[in-house]
Amino acid sequence: MNSLVLAVIGVAMMAAGYFLYSKFLSKRVYKLNAEFKTPSHEFHDGVDFVPTNKYVLWGHHFTSVAGAAPIIGPAVAVIWGWLPAFLWVVFGTVFLAGMHDLGSLWASARNKGQSIGTLSGRYIGARGRNLFLAVIFLLLLMVVAAFAVVISGLLVAQPGAVIPTWGALIVALGVGQAIYRFKMNLAVVSIVGVAALYGLILLGDSYPIELPDPMMGMNPQGFWIVLLFIYAAIASILPVWVLLQPRDYINGIQLFIGLGILYGSVMLATPTVVAPVWNDNVPADTPSIVPLLFVTIACGAISGAHGIIASGTTSKQLDRETDARFIGYFGAVGEGLLAVGAIIATTAGFQSLQEWEGVYESFSSGGVPVFVEGGGAIMNAGLGIPAGLSATILATMAVLFAATTMDTCMRLKRFVIQEIGQLAGVRLGTVVATLLATGLGLALTFSQGGDGSGGLLIWPLFGTTNQLMAALTLVILTIMLMRKGRPFLPVLIPGLFVLVMSTWAAIVQLGTFYANGEWLLLTIDIAIIIAAAWVLVESVVAMAQARKLPREPEDEEALTAEERLPSERR
């Protein structure tokens, strides 16, 4: 199979999804209204609620939701063969992820910018909301801790990525000031910012930075982890326009250019996919493809974390409701394209099937390093980019994706902690909540030693937890649509599919954890299954009631100050 065929089919189907299916969702299901007053205007505070140009906000949303997961998941899942991974990514992006992200953004914007967790209380009750918040908090904790480990590992393995990774912060600060304080032309700022980022990549490739061991009493990876948490904590407190938003925007452009380089290399080199279409010779430790494929690839097909981000930060910056189609659905398309690129890099970036099988010796063999290796080989063959520079470009892409997700999730975790405190009758300030979020993340990350390996301790639960979160979000959206008398089957049917597969996977994992004596993972998995089942029961009851209740008005419904997050109240 020529990898160019995969690239063309993937791009064509996702383009069709955006131009056709997202238009149907926007007009018939969510009924986006350009005249609707969004929360960014209603609660404009210059910190969290900031009306934002849709292209800038797309950059923030795209890079926040993408992270390293759409690279890691496909890079692991191709062990079953390239066809199952490719089909799930393409059809998942078009019919599930785009619909889910657009819907989450719409639902939050229609409800004062509330998070999907808070919103669940309105439609399924207080008990369901509390369990929803618990799942959200656990999911955010997993992402922040694990991505800190992934980023630090890449900075150690690819020292050429150090300068562009940290230099991007300076570029982002300059971009934020140029756009908001000096009102400079967005196109000019974008060109200069991207040029600066690629200049930093060239500089980093020429002057790689390797830390001494030990570094301030820690090994290099541990030092980078601490520095990353400090950065994420500061970024989560600053107004979004100062660092978070411009960083994500300029990274989004740079990362899309990086994808363009990868896809351009595929067009020129047309490498052959050496991995099998369907792998009948999987390593002994490989689990069954059904249902594990559908939780191994989460981001890149559908991801519950997207709903948290869309309703947690993106909705508070939405300028016009109609922008949600471009930001939400096209943001999912961008991630789908990254996932397809990861599939191509990890299946066509090798010279032979034997070489590929030598890398995929076990189920856990795939990941970001394989993406960097395979993608670098394709870029070298297609555009003649030196292997070292190719690796630096792809490693920087992966790091910047993961870092933007990490800082956004740290801000969201602060929101959730504040809300949990509110439910407990304790009002937590921004600084206190941020310190709690940072402290819990560091405690988990270093719980197994100074190398930060504890950050991956509960990561095996990410796939199932993330997909259960997506399914439950779609259930909430279904209830909202039913209450408004809107078409709901385009949301309900995918939601039921994801719910069945993620619950099935969680049950399968129970047996694995029990057999391996992994009691912590077993206990958490049981708790997640119980919480999801409880929320589902509450949701079924709410669906039954929705058919009997009067239709909700098309405009936003009033919410009391007590219903809002502490950070959302003025």
Coordinates of C-alpha atoms in Angstrom, one line a residue:
M1 CA 0.0 0.0 0.0
N2 CA 1.3 3.4 -1.0
S3 CA 1.1 5.8 2.0
L4 CA 0.1 8.6 -0.4
V5 CA -3.2 6.8 -0.9
L6 CA -3.9 6.8 2.9
A7 CA -3.0 10.5 3.1
V8 CA -5.3 11.5 0.2
I9 CA -8.2 9.5 1.5
G10 CA -7.8 10.7 5.0
V11 CA -7.6 14.4 4.0
A12 CA -10.5 14.1 1.6
M13 CA -12.9 12.5 4.0
M14 CA -12.1 14.9 6.8
A15 CA -12.5 17.8 4.4
A16 CA -15.9 16.4 3.4
G17 CA -16.8 16.1 7.1
Y18 CA -16.1 19.7 7.7
F19 CA -17.7 21.2 4.6
L20 CA -20.8 18.9 4.7
Y21 CA -21.5 17.2 8.0
S22 CA -20.4 20.1 10.3
K23 CA -22.7 22.4 8.3
F24 CA -25.6 20.0 8.9
L25 CA -24.8 19.9 12.6
S26 CA -24.5 23.7 12.9
K27 CA -27.8 24.4 11.1
R28 CA -30.1 21.5 12.0
V29 CA -28.8 20.1 15.3
Y30 CA -27.1 22.9 17.3
K31 CA -28.6 25.8 15.3
L32 CA -25.8 28.2 15.8
N33 CA -26.8 31.8 16.0
A34 CA -24.4 34.7 15.1
E35 CA -26.6 37.1 17.1
F36 CA -26.4 35.2 20.3
K37 CA -24.5 37.0 23.1
T38 CA -21.7 34.7 24.1
P39 CA -20.3 34.4 27.7
S40 CA -17.1 36.1 26.6
H41 CA -19.0 39.3 26.0
E42 CA -21.5 38.9 28.9
F43 CA -18.8 38.3 31.5
H44 CA -15.8 39.9 29.9
D45 CA -13.2 40.2 32.7
G46 CA -9.9 40.2 30.8
V47 CA -8.7 37.0 32.5
D48 CA -10.8 34.0 31.6
F49 CA -13.7 35.6 29.6
V50 CA -12.1 37.3 26.6
P51 CA -13.8 37.7 23.2
T52 CA -11.2 36.2 20.8
N53 CA -10.6 36.2 17.0
K54 CA -11.8 32.8 15.8
Y55 CA -8.4 32.0 14.2
V56 CA -6.6 32.7 17.4
L57 CA -9.1 30.8 19.4
W58 CA -8.9 27.9 17.0
G59 CA -5.1 27.8 17.6
H60 CA -5.7 27.7 21.3
H61 CA -8.4 25.0 21.1
F62 CA -6.6 22.8 18.5
T63 CA -3.3 22.7 20.3
S64 CA -4.9 22.3 23.7
V65 CA -7.0 19.2 22.7
A66 CA -4.3 17.6 20.5
G67 CA -1.5 17.0 23.0
A68 CA 0.6 13.9 22.6
A69 CA -2.3 11.5 22.7
P70 CA -3.2 11.6 18.9
I71 CA 0.4 10.5 18.3
I72 CA 0.7 8.0 21.1
G73 CA -2.6 6.2 20.5
P74 CA -2.3 5.6 16.8
A75 CA 1.5 4.8 17.2
V76 CA 0.5 2.0 19.6
A77 CA -2.7 0.8 17.8
V78 CA -1.0 0.1 14.5
I79 CA 0.3 -3.1 16.1
W80 CA -3.1 -4.6 15.1
G81 CA -2.5 -3.4 11.5
W82 CA -2.8 -0.1 9.8
L83 CA -6.4 -0.5 8.5
P84 CA -8.3 -0.7 11.8
A85 CA -6.4 2.3 13.2
F86 CA -7.0 4.3 10.0
L87 CA -10.7 3.6 9.8
W88 CA -11.3 4.4 13.4
V89 CA -9.4 7.7 13.1
V90 CA -11.1 8.8 9.9
F91 CA -14.7 7.8 10.7
G92 CA -14.3 8.8 14.4
T93 CA -13.1 12.3 13.4
V94 CA -15.9 12.9 10.9
F95 CA -18.9 11.5 12.8
L96 CA -17.8 11.5 16.5
A97 CA -15.0 13.9 17.4
G98 CA -16.1 16.9 15.4
M99 CA -19.7 16.5 16.6
H100 CA -18.6 16.0 20.2
D101 CA -16.3 19.0 20.3
L102 CA -18.7 21.4 18.5
G103 CA -21.5 20.2 20.8
S104 CA -19.6 20.7 24.0
L105 CA -18.6 24.2 22.9
W106 CA -22.2 25.1 22.0
A107 CA -23.7 23.6 25.2
S108 CA -21.3 25.6 27.4
A109 CA -21.7 28.8 25.4
R110 CA -25.5 28.5 25.8
N111 CA -25.1 28.1 29.6
K112 CA -22.9 31.0 30.7
G113 CA -19.7 29.3 29.9
Q114 CA -20.3 26.5 32.4
S115 CA -18.1 23.4 32.2
I116 CA -19.7 20.1 31.1
G117 CA -19.3 18.9 34.7
T118 CA -21.3 21.8 36.1
L119 CA -23.8 21.6 33.2
S120 CA -24.5 17.9 34.0
G121 CA -26.0 18.9 37.3
R122 CA -28.6 20.9 35.6
Y123 CA -29.7 18.0 33.3
I124 CA -29.1 14.8 35.4
G125 CA -29.1 16.1 39.0
A126 CA -26.6 16.8 41.8
R127 CA -25.5 13.2 42.3
G128 CA -24.7 12.7 38.7
R129 CA -22.8 16.1 38.7
N130 CA -20.7 15.1 41.7
L131 CA -19.7 11.8 40.1
F132 CA -19.0 13.6 36.8
L133 CA -16.7 16.0 38.5
A134 CA -14.8 13.2 40.2
V135 CA -14.2 11.5 36.8
I136 CA -13.2 14.9 35.3
F137 CA -10.7 15.6 38.1
L138 CA -9.1 12.1 37.7
L139 CA -8.8 12.5 34.0
L140 CA -7.1 15.9 34.3
L141 CA -4.8 14.6 36.9
M142 CA -3.8 11.8 34.5
V143 CA -3.2 14.1 31.6
V144 CA -1.1 16.7 33.6
A145 CA 1.1 14.1 35.2
A146 CA 1.6 11.9 32.2
F147 CA 2.3 14.7 29.8
A148 CA 4.9 16.1 32.1
V149 CA 6.7 12.8 31.9
V150 CA 6.3 12.5 28.1
I151 CA 7.6 16.1 27.6
S152 CA 10.6 15.7 30.0
G153 CA 11.5 12.3 28.3
L154 CA 11.5 14.0 24.9
L155 CA 13.7 16.9 26.2
V156 CA 16.2 14.4 27.5
A157 CA 16.1 12.1 24.4
Q158 CA 16.0 15.0 21.9
P159 CA 18.1 17.8 23.4
G160 CA 17.7 19.8 20.2
A161 CA 14.1 20.5 21.2
V162 CA 15.1 22.3 24.4
I163 CA 15.7 25.7 23.0
P164 CA 12.5 25.8 20.8
T165 CA 10.4 24.5 23.6
W166 CA 11.3 27.2 26.1
G167 CA 12.0 29.9 23.5
A168 CA 8.4 29.5 22.4
L169 CA 7.3 31.1 25.6
I170 CA 9.1 34.3 24.8
V171 CA 7.6 34.3 21.3
A172 CA 4.1 33.7 22.8
L173 CA 4.5 36.6 25.2
G174 CA 5.5 38.9 22.4
V175 CA 2.6 37.7 20.2
G176 CA 0.1 38.4 23.0
Q177 CA 1.4 41.9 23.5
A178 CA 1.4 42.6 19.8
I179 CA -2.2 41.4 19.3
Y180 CA -3.9 42.8 22.4
R181 CA -1.8 45.7 23.6
F182 CA -0.5 47.2 20.4
K183 CA -3.3 46.0 18.1
M184 CA -0.9 45.0 15.4
N185 CA -2.0 43.2 12.2
L186 CA -2.7 39.5 12.9
A187 CA -1.3 38.3 9.7
V188 CA 2.0 40.1 10.2
V189 CA 2.3 39.0 13.8
S190 CA 1.6 35.4 12.7
I191 CA 4.3 35.4 10.1
V192 CA 6.9 36.9 12.4
G193 CA 5.9 34.5 15.2
V194 CA 6.1 31.4 13.1
A195 CA 9.4 32.5 11.6
A196 CA 10.8 33.0 15.1
L197 CA 9.7 29.5 16.2
Y198 CA 11.3 27.9 13.2
G199 CA 14.4 30.0 13.8
L200 CA 14.5 28.5 17.3
I201 CA 14.2 25.0 15.9
L202 CA 17.2 25.6 13.7
L203 CA 19.1 27.1 16.7
G204 CA 18.1 24.2 18.9
D205 CA 19.3 21.6 16.3
S206 CA 22.6 23.4 16.1
Y207 CA 23.0 23.9 19.9
P208 CA 21.3 20.9 21.7
I209 CA 21.2 21.3 25.5
E210 CA 21.8 18.3 27.7
L211 CA 21.5 18.9 31.4
P212 CA 24.2 17.5 33.8
D213 CA 23.3 14.6 36.0
P214 CA 22.5 15.5 38.8
M215 CA 20.9 18.9 38.2
M216 CA 20.1 20.7 41.5
G217 CA 19.9 17.3 43.2
M218 CA 17.7 15.7 40.6
N219 CA 18.2 13.7 37.4
P220 CA 17.6 15.7 34.2
Q221 CA 14.1 14.2 33.6
G222 CA 13.0 15.1 37.2
F223 CA 14.3 18.6 36.8
W224 CA 12.4 19.2 33.6
I225 CA 9.2 17.8 35.3
V226 CA 9.5 20.3 38.2
L227 CA 10.1 23.2 35.7
L228 CA 7.1 22.1 33.6
F229 CA 4.8 22.1 36.6
I230 CA 6.0 25.6 37.7
Y231 CA 5.4 26.9 34.2
A232 CA 1.9 25.3 34.0
A233 CA 1.0 26.7 37.3
I234 CA 2.0 30.3 36.3
A235 CA 0.3 30.0 32.9
S236 CA -2.9 28.8 34.5
I237 CA -3.1 32.0 36.7
L238 CA -2.2 34.6 34.1
P239 CA -4.9 36.1 31.9
V240 CA -5.5 33.9 28.9
W241 CA -4.4 36.6 26.4
V242 CA -1.0 37.0 28.0
L243 CA 0.5 33.6 27.5
L244 CA -2.0 30.7 27.1
Q245 CA -3.9 31.9 24.1
P246 CA -1.1 33.4 22.0
R247 CA 1.2 30.5 22.8
D248 CA -1.5 28.0 21.6
Y249 CA -2.3 30.1 18.5
I250 CA 1.3 30.5 17.3
N251 CA 2.0 26.9 18.1
G252 CA -1.1 25.8 16.2
I253 CA 0.2 27.5 13.0
Q254 CA 3.6 26.1 13.5
L255 CA 2.3 22.7 14.1
F256 CA 0.0 22.8 11.1
I257 CA 3.1 23.8 9.0
G258 CA 4.9 20.8 10.6
L259 CA 2.0 18.6 9.5
G260 CA 2.3 20.1 6.0
I261 CA 6.0 19.3 5.9
L262 CA 5.2 15.7 6.9
Y263 CA 2.4 15.3 4.4
G264 CA 4.4 17.0 1.7
S265 CA 7.2 14.5 2.4
V266 CA 4.7 11.7 1.9
M267 CA 3.6 13.2 -1.4
L268 CA 7.2 13.4 -2.7
A269 CA 8.7 10.2 -1.2
T270 CA 5.5 8.1 -1.5
P271 CA 6.9 5.6 0.9
T272 CA 5.3 2.1 1.1
V273 CA 3.4 1.0 4.2
V274 CA 5.4 -2.0 5.3
A275 CA 3.1 -2.8 8.3
P276 CA 0.4 -5.4 7.6
V277 CA -3.1 -4.3 6.7
W278 CA -4.4 -6.6 9.5
N279 CA -1.8 -8.0 11.8
D280 CA -2.3 -11.7 12.5
N281 CA 1.1 -12.0 14.1
V282 CA 0.8 -9.7 17.1
P283 CA 3.1 -10.0 20.1
A284 CA 1.9 -12.3 22.9
D285 CA 1.1 -9.4 25.3
T286 CA -1.2 -7.7 22.8
P287 CA -4.9 -7.5 24.0
S288 CA -7.9 -8.2 21.8
I289 CA -8.5 -5.5 19.2
V290 CA -12.2 -5.2 20.2
P291 CA -12.8 -3.3 22.3
L292 CA -9.3 -2.1 23.1
L293 CA -8.8 -0.3 19.7
F294 CA -11.5 2.2 20.6
V295 CA -9.8 3.3 23.8
T296 CA -6.2 3.0 22.7
I297 CA -7.0 5.6 20.0
A298 CA -9.0 8.2 21.9
C299 CA -7.6 11.6 20.8
G300 CA -7.7 11.5 17.1
A301 CA -11.1 9.7 16.9
I302 CA -13.1 11.0 19.9
S303 CA -11.9 12.2 23.3
G304 CA -13.7 13.2 26.5
A305 CA -10.9 15.6 27.4
H306 CA -12.0 17.7 24.4
G307 CA -15.4 18.3 26.0
I308 CA -13.7 19.5 29.2
I309 CA -11.4 21.9 27.3
A310 CA -14.1 23.1 25.0
S311 CA -16.5 23.9 27.9
G312 CA -13.7 24.9 30.3
T313 CA -11.7 27.5 28.5
T314 CA -12.6 27.7 24.9
S315 CA -16.3 28.6 25.5
K316 CA -15.2 31.6 27.6
Q317 CA -13.3 33.0 24.7
L318 CA -15.9 32.4 21.9
D319 CA -16.6 35.7 20.1
R320 CA -19.6 34.6 18.1
E321 CA -21.6 31.4 18.5
T322 CA -21.2 30.6 14.7
D323 CA -17.4 30.5 15.3
A324 CA -17.9 27.2 17.2
R325 CA -18.1 25.3 13.9
F326 CA -14.6 26.3 12.8
I327 CA -13.1 26.1 16.3
G328 CA -14.8 23.0 17.5
Y329 CA -15.3 20.8 14.4
F330 CA -12.2 21.9 12.5
G331 CA -10.1 21.6 15.7
A332 CA -11.1 18.0 15.7
V333 CA -10.2 17.7 12.0
G334 CA -6.7 19.1 12.8
E335 CA -6.2 16.4 15.4
G336 CA -7.5 13.7 13.1
L337 CA -4.9 14.8 10.5
L338 CA -2.2 14.5 13.1
A339 CA -3.4 11.0 14.0
V340 CA -3.4 10.0 10.3
G341 CA 0.1 11.4 10.0
A342 CA 1.1 9.3 13.1
I343 CA -0.3 6.2 11.4
I344 CA 1.7 6.9 8.2
A345 CA 4.9 7.7 10.1
T346 CA 4.8 4.5 12.2
T347 CA 3.9 2.2 9.3
A348 CA 5.7 3.7 6.3
G349 CA 8.8 5.1 8.0
F350 CA 10.6 1.8 7.9
Q351 CA 12.4 -0.1 5.2
S352 CA 10.8 -3.5 5.6
L353 CA 8.2 -5.5 7.5
Q354 CA 11.1 -7.1 9.5
E355 CA 12.4 -3.8 10.6
W356 CA 8.9 -2.7 11.6
E357 CA 8.3 -6.0 13.6
G358 CA 11.7 -5.4 15.3
V359 CA 10.3 -2.2 16.7
Y360 CA 6.9 -3.5 17.6
E361 CA 8.1 -6.4 19.7
S362 CA 5.4 -5.8 22.4
F363 CA 2.1 -3.9 22.8
S364 CA 3.8 -1.0 24.6
S365 CA 6.6 -0.6 22.0
G366 CA 4.9 2.1 20.0
G367 CA 4.7 5.8 21.0
V368 CA 6.2 9.2 20.3
P369 CA 9.8 8.0 19.8
V370 CA 8.6 5.7 16.9
F371 CA 6.6 8.6 15.4
V372 CA 9.7 10.7 15.5
E373 CA 11.9 8.0 14.0
G374 CA 9.5 7.0 11.3
G375 CA 8.4 10.5 10.4
G376 CA 12.0 11.7 10.4
A377 CA 12.9 9.0 7.9
I378 CA 10.0 10.1 5.6
M379 CA 10.9 13.8 5.8
N380 CA 14.5 12.9 5.0
A381 CA 13.5 10.9 2.0
G382 CA 10.9 13.3 0.7
L383 CA 12.4 16.8 1.3
G384 CA 16.0 15.9 2.0
I385 CA 15.8 17.3 5.5
P386 CA 18.7 15.9 7.6
A387 CA 17.7 13.1 10.0
G388 CA 18.8 15.1 13.0
L389 CA 16.8 18.2 12.0
S390 CA 13.8 16.1 11.1
A391 CA 13.8 14.5 14.5
T392 CA 14.1 17.9 16.2
I393 CA 11.1 19.3 14.2
L394 CA 8.9 16.3 15.1
A395 CA 10.1 16.2 18.7
T396 CA 9.4 19.9 19.0
M397 CA 5.9 19.3 17.5
A398 CA 5.2 16.6 20.0
V399 CA 6.5 18.7 23.0
L400 CA 4.6 21.8 22.0
F401 CA 1.4 19.8 21.6
A402 CA 1.8 18.2 24.9
A403 CA 2.8 21.4 26.7
T404 CA -0.2 23.3 25.5
T405 CA -2.5 20.6 26.7
M406 CA -0.7 20.4 30.0
D407 CA -1.1 24.1 30.8
T408 CA -4.7 24.2 29.7
C409 CA -5.5 21.2 31.8
M410 CA -3.8 22.8 34.8
R411 CA -6.1 25.8 34.5
L412 CA -9.1 23.4 34.2
K413 CA -8.0 21.4 37.2
R414 CA -7.9 24.6 39.2
F415 CA -11.5 25.3 38.1
V416 CA -12.6 21.8 39.1
I417 CA -10.9 22.1 42.5
Q418 CA -12.6 25.5 43.1
E419 CA -16.0 23.9 42.2
I420 CA -15.4 20.9 44.5
G421 CA -14.6 23.4 47.2
Q422 CA -17.7 25.3 46.5
L423 CA -19.8 22.1 46.8
A424 CA -18.1 21.4 50.1
G425 CA -18.9 24.9 51.3
V426 CA -15.3 26.2 51.0
R427 CA -14.4 29.1 48.8
L428 CA -10.9 28.6 47.3
G429 CA -9.0 31.5 45.8
T430 CA -7.2 31.2 42.5
V431 CA -3.7 30.9 44.1
V432 CA -4.7 28.3 46.6
A433 CA -6.6 26.2 44.1
T434 CA -3.6 26.4 41.7
L435 CA -1.2 25.3 44.5
L436 CA -3.4 22.3 45.3
A437 CA -3.6 21.3 41.6
T438 CA 0.2 21.6 41.2
G439 CA 0.9 19.8 44.5
L440 CA -1.3 16.9 43.7
G441 CA 0.2 16.5 40.2
L442 CA 3.8 16.6 41.6
A443 CA 2.9 14.2 44.3
L444 CA 1.6 11.6 41.8
T445 CA 4.4 12.2 39.4
F446 CA 7.2 11.6 42.0
S447 CA 5.3 8.9 44.0
Q448 CA 7.5 6.2 42.4
G449 CA 10.8 7.9 42.5
G450 CA 12.9 10.9 41.3
D451 CA 12.5 10.0 37.7
G452 CA 8.9 11.0 37.6
S453 CA 7.7 7.5 36.6
G454 CA 4.7 7.9 39.0
G455 CA 3.2 10.2 36.4
L456 CA 2.4 7.1 34.3
L457 CA 1.2 5.1 37.3
I458 CA -2.5 5.5 36.5
W459 CA -2.1 6.2 32.8
P460 CA -3.3 2.7 31.8
L461 CA -6.7 4.0 32.9
F462 CA -6.6 7.0 30.6
G463 CA -8.1 5.4 27.5
T464 CA -11.2 4.0 29.2
T465 CA -11.7 7.0 31.5
N466 CA -11.4 9.4 28.6
Q467 CA -13.8 7.5 26.4
L468 CA -16.4 7.1 29.2
M469 CA -16.1 10.8 29.7
A470 CA -16.8 11.3 26.0
A471 CA -19.8 9.0 26.1
L472 CA -21.3 10.7 29.1
T473 CA -20.8 14.1 27.5
L474 CA -22.7 13.0 24.5
V475 CA -25.5 11.7 26.8
I476 CA -25.7 15.2 28.4
L477 CA -25.9 16.8 24.9
T478 CA -28.6 14.3 23.9
I479 CA -30.7 15.4 26.9
M480 CA -30.2 19.0 26.1
L481 CA -31.3 18.5 22.5
M482 CA -34.3 16.5 23.6
R483 CA -35.3 19.3 25.9
K484 CA -35.1 21.7 23.1
G485 CA -37.0 19.5 20.6
R486 CA -33.9 19.2 18.3
P487 CA -32.7 16.2 16.3
F488 CA -30.7 14.1 18.8
L489 CA -29.9 10.8 17.0
P490 CA -26.7 12.1 15.4
V491 CA -25.5 12.5 19.0
L492 CA -27.1 9.6 20.8
I493 CA -26.1 6.8 18.4
P494 CA -22.3 7.6 18.5
G495 CA -22.6 8.2 22.3
L496 CA -24.1 4.7 22.8
F497 CA -21.3 3.1 20.7
V498 CA -18.6 4.8 22.6
L499 CA -20.3 4.0 25.9
V500 CA -20.5 0.2 25.1
M501 CA -16.9 0.0 23.9
S502 CA -15.4 2.0 26.8
T503 CA -17.4 0.1 29.4
W504 CA -16.4 -3.2 27.8
A505 CA -12.8 -2.1 27.8
A506 CA -12.9 -1.1 31.4
I507 CA -14.3 -4.5 32.3
V508 CA -11.6 -6.2 30.3
Q509 CA -9.0 -4.2 32.1
L510 CA -10.4 -5.4 35.4
G511 CA -9.3 -8.9 34.6
T512 CA -5.8 -7.7 33.5
F513 CA -5.3 -5.6 36.6
Y514 CA -6.4 -8.5 38.8
A515 CA -4.2 -11.0 37.0
N516 CA -1.2 -8.7 37.4
G517 CA -1.9 -7.8 41.0
E518 CA -2.2 -4.1 40.2
W519 CA -4.5 -3.4 43.0
L520 CA -4.5 0.4 42.8
L521 CA -5.5 0.4 39.1
L522 CA -8.1 -2.3 39.9
T523 CA -9.6 -0.2 42.6
I524 CA -9.7 3.0 40.6
D525 CA -11.1 1.1 37.6
I526 CA -13.9 -0.3 39.7
A527 CA -14.7 3.2 41.0
I528 CA -14.8 4.6 37.5
I529 CA -17.1 1.9 36.3
I530 CA -19.5 2.4 39.2
A531 CA -19.4 6.2 38.7
A532 CA -20.1 5.9 35.0
A533 CA -22.9 3.4 35.6
W534 CA -24.5 5.8 38.2
V535 CA -24.3 8.7 35.8
L536 CA -25.8 6.6 33.0
V537 CA -28.8 5.6 35.2
E538 CA -29.3 9.2 36.2
S539 CA -29.1 10.1 32.5
V540 CA -31.7 7.5 31.4
V541 CA -34.1 8.8 33.9
A542 CA -33.5 12.4 32.7
M543 CA -34.1 11.3 29.1
A544 CA -37.4 9.8 30.0
Q545 CA -38.4 13.0 31.8
A546 CA -37.2 15.2 28.9
R547 CA -39.9 13.8 26.7
K548 CA -42.6 14.9 29.2
L549 CA -41.2 18.3 30.1
P550 CA -42.1 21.5 28.1
R551 CA -39.5 22.5 25.5
E552 CA -36.8 24.9 26.7
P553 CA -36.6 28.3 24.9
E554 CA -34.1 28.7 22.1
D555 CA -32.3 31.5 23.9
E556 CA -30.0 31.0 26.9
E557 CA -31.7 30.3 30.2
A558 CA -30.9 32.4 33.3
L559 CA -28.6 30.9 35.8
T560 CA -28.1 32.1 39.4
A561 CA -24.7 33.3 40.6
E562 CA -24.6 30.2 42.9
E563 CA -24.7 27.9 39.9
R564 CA -21.5 29.3 38.4
L565 CA -18.0 28.3 39.1
P566 CA -16.2 30.6 41.6
S567 CA -13.9 31.8 38.7
E568 CA -17.0 32.5 36.6
R569 CA -18.8 34.7 39.1
R570 CA -18.3 38.5 38.9

